[in-house]
PDB file of C-alpha atoms in Angstrom:
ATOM      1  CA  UNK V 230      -4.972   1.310 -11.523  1.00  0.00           C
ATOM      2  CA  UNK V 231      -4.140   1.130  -7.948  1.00  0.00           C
ATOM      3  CA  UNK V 232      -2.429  -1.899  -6.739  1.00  0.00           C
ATOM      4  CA  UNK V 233      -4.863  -4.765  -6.175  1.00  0.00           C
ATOM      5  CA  UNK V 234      -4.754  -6.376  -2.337  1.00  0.00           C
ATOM      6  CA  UNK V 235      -4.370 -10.452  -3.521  1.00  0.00           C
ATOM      7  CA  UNK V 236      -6.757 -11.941  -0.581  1.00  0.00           C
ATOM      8  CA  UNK V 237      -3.948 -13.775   0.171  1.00  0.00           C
ATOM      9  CA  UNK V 238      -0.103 -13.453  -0.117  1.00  0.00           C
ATOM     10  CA  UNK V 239       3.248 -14.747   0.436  1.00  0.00           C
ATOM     11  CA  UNK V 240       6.065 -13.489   0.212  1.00  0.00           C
ATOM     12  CA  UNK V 241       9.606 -15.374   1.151  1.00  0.00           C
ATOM     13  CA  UNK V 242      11.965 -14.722   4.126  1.00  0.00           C
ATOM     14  CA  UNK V 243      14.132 -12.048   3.113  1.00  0.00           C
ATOM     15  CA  UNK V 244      11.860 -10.437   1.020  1.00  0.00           C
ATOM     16  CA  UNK V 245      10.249  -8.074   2.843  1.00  0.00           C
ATOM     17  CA  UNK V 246      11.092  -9.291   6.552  1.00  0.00           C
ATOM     18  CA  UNK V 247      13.885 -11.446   7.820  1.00  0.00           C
ATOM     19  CA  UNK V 248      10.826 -14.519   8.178  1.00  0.00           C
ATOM     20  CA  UNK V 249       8.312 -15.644   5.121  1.00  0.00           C
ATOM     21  CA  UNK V 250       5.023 -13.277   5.756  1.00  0.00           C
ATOM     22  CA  UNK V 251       1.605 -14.518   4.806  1.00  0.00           C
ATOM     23  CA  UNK V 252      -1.406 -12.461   5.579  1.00  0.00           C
ATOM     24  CA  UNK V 253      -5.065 -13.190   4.648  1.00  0.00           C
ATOM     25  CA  UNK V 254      -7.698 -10.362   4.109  1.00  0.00           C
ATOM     26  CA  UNK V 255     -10.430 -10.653   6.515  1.00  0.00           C
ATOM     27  CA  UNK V 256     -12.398  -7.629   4.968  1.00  0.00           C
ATOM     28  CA  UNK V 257     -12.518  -5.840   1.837  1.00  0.00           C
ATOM     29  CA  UNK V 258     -14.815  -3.221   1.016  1.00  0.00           C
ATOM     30  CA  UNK V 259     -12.729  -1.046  -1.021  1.00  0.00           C
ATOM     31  CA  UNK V 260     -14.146   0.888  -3.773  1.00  0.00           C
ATOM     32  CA  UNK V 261     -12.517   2.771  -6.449  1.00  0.00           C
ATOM     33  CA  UNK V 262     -14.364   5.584  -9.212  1.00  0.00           C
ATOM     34  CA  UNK V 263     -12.247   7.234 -11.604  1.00  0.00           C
ATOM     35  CA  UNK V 264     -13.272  10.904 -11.297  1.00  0.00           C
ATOM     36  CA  UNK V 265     -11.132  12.094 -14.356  1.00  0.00           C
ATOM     37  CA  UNK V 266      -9.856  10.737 -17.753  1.00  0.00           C
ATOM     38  CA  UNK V 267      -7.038  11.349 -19.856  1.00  0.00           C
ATOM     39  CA  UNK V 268      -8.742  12.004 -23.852  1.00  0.00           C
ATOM     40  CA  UNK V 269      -7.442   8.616 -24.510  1.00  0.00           C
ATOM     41  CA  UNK V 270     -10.005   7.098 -21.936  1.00  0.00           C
ATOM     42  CA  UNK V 271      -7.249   6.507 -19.434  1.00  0.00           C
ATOM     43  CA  UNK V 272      -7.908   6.832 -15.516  1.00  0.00           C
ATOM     44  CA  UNK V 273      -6.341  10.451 -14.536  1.00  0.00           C
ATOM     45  CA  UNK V 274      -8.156  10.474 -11.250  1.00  0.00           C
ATOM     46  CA  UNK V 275      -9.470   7.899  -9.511  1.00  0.00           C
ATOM     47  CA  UNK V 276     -10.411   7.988  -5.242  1.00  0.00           C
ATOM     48  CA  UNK V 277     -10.644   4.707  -3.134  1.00  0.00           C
ATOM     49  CA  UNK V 278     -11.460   4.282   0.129  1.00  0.00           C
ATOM     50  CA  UNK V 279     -13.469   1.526   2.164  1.00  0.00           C
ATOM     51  CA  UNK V 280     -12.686  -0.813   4.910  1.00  0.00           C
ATOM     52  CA  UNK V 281      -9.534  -2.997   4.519  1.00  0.00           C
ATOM     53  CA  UNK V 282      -8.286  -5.491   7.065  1.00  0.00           C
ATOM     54  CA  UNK V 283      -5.463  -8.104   6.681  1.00  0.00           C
ATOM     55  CA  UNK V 284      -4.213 -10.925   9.123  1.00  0.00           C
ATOM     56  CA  UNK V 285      -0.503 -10.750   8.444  1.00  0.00           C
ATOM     57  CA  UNK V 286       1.752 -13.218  10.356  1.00  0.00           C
ATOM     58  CA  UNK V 287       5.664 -14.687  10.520  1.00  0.00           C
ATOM     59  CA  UNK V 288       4.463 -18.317   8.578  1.00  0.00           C
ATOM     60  CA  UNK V 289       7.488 -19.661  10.744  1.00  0.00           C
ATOM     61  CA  UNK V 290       6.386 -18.987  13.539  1.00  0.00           C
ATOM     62  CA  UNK V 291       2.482 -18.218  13.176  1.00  0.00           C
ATOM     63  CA  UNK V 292       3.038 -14.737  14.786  1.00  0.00           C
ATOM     64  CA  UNK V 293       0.525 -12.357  13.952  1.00  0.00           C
ATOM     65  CA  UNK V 294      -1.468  -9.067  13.560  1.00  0.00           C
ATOM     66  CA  UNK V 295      -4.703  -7.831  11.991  1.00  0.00           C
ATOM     67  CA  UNK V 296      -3.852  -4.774  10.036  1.00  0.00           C
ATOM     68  CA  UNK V 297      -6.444  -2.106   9.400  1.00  0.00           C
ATOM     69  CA  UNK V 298      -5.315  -0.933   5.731  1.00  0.00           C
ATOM     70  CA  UNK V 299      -8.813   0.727   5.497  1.00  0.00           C
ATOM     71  CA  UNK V 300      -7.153   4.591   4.322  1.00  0.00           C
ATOM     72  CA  UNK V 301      -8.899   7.262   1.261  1.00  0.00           C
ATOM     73  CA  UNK V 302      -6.742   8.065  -1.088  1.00  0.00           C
ATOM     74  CA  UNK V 303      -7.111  10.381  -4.443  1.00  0.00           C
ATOM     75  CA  UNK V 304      -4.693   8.702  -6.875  1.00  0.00           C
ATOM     76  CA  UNK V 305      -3.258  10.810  -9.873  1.00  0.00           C
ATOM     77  CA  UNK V 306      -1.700   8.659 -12.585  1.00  0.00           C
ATOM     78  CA  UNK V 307       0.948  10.058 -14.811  1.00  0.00           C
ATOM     79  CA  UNK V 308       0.971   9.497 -18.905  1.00  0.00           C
ATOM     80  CA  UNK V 309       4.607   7.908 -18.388  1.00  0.00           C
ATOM     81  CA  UNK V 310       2.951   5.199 -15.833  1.00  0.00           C
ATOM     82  CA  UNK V 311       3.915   6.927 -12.609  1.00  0.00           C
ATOM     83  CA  UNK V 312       1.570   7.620  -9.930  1.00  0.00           C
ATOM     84  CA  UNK V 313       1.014   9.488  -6.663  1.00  0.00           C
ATOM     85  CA  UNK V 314      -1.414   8.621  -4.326  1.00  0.00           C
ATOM     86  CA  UNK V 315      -2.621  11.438  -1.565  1.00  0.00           C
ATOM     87  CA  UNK V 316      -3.796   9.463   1.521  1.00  0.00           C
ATOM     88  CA  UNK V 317      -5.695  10.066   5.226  1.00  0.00           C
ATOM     89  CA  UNK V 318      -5.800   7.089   7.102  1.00  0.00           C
ATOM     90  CA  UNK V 319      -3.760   3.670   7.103  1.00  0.00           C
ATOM     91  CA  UNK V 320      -2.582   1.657   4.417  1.00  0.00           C
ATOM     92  CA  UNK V 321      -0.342  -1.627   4.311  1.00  0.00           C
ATOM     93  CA  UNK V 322       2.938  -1.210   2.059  1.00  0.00           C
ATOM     94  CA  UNK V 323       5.398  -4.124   1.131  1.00  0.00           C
ATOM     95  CA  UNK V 324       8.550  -2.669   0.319  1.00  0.00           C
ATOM     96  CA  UNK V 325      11.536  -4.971  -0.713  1.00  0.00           C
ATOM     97  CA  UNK V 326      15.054  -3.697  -0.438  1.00  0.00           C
ATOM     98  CA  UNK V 327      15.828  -1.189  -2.886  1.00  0.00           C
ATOM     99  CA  UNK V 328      11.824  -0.331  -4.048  1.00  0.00           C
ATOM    100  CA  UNK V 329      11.543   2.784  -2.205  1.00  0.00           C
ATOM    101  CA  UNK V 330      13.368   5.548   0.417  1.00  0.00           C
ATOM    102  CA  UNK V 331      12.294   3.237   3.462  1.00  0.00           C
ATOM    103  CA  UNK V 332      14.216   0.088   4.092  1.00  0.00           C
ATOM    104  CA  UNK V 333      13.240  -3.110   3.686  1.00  0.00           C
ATOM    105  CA  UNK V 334       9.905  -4.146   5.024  1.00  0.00           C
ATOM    106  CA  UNK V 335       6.485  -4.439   5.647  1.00  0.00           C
ATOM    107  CA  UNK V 336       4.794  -1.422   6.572  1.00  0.00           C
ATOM    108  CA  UNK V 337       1.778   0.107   8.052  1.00  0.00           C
ATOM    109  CA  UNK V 338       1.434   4.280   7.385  1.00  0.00           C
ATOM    110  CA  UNK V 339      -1.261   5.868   9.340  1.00  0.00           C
ATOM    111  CA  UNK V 340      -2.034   9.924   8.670  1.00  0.00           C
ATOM    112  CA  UNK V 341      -1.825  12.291   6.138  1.00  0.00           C
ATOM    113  CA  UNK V 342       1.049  11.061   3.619  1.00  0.00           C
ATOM    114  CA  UNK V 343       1.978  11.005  -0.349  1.00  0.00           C
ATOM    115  CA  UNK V 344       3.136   7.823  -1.496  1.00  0.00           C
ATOM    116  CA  UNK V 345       4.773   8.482  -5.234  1.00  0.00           C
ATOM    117  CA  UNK V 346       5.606   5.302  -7.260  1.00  0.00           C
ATOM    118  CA  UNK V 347       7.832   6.008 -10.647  1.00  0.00           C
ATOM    119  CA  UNK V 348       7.515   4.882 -13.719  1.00  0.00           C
ATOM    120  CA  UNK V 349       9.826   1.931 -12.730  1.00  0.00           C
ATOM    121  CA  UNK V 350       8.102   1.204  -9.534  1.00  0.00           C
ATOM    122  CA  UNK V 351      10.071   2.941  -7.240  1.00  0.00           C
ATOM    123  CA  UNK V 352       7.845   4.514  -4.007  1.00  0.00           C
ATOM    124  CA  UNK V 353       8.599   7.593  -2.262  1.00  0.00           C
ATOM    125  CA  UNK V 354       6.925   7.848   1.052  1.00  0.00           C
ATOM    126  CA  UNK V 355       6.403  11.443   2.422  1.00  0.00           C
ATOM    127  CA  UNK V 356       5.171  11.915   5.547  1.00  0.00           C
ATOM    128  CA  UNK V 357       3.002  14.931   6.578  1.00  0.00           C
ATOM    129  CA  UNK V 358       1.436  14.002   9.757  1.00  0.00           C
ATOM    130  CA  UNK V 359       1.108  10.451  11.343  1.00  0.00           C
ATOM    131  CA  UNK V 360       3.228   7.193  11.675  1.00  0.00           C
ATOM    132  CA  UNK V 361       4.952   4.879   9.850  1.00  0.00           C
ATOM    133  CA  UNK V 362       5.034   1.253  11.221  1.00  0.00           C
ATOM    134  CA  UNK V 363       7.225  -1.626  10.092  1.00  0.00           C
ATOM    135  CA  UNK V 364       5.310  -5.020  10.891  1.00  0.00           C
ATOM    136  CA  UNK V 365       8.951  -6.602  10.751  1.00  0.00           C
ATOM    137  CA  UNK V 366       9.326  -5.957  14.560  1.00  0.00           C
ATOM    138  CA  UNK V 367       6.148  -6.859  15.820  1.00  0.00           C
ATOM    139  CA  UNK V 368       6.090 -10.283  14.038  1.00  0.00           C
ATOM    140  CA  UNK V 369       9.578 -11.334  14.560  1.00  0.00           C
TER     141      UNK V 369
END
């Protein structure tokens, strides 16, 4: 299943920023339907979409930003545990050193984009059209 958004979450300096980052959702109206099963009963296809907004702030120094996260995506999940979610619109991403092929951070990606995450949890961000955003900056 897709990741769930925690309504809150903290995560410690170094982490994903050079500062501890909390964020709190303000809205959540995400759905999700799986559209296609494996014979075993396990989600092959699912969509999601729905509004998504997050306050997201430096907790040092009470910096912050409300994040639209509110993107569609059809997610394909892989028998080995992998999965690769095809996306229009923007999503938030926290990517620690060394847990995907953008550094460290926290991210917003607006657009058209694949995100692939391995079997181990390793995400590949490809971008076709639109931005990708690291929070890091603006907060700092």
């Amino acid at each position: 299943m897709p990741e769930a958004i925690p309504p809150s979450y903290d995560a410690p300096a170094g982490l994903l920023c050079d500062f501890p980052v909390h964020w709190d959702v303000t809205v959540n109206q995400v759905r999700t339907k799986v559209v296609e099963t494996y014979p075993d009963g396990k989600p092959k296809r699912q969509l999601a979409t729905g509004a998504l907004f997050l306050n997201v702030s430096n907790a040092a120094t009470g910096a912050s930003a409300l994040v639209d996260a509110s993107g569609s995506a059809v997610i394909e999940y892989g028998t080995d545990g992998s999965m690769v979610w095809h996306v229009v619109g923007p999503v938030i991403a926290r990517l620690p050193a060394g847990f995907s092929n953008l550094p460290r951070g926290l991210y917003t990606i607006d657009g058209v984009y694949r995100i692939e995450f391995s079997a181990t949890g390793f995400k590949t961000v490809t971008l076709v059209h639109g931005t990708i955003h690291n929070l890091c900056g603006d907060l700092g």
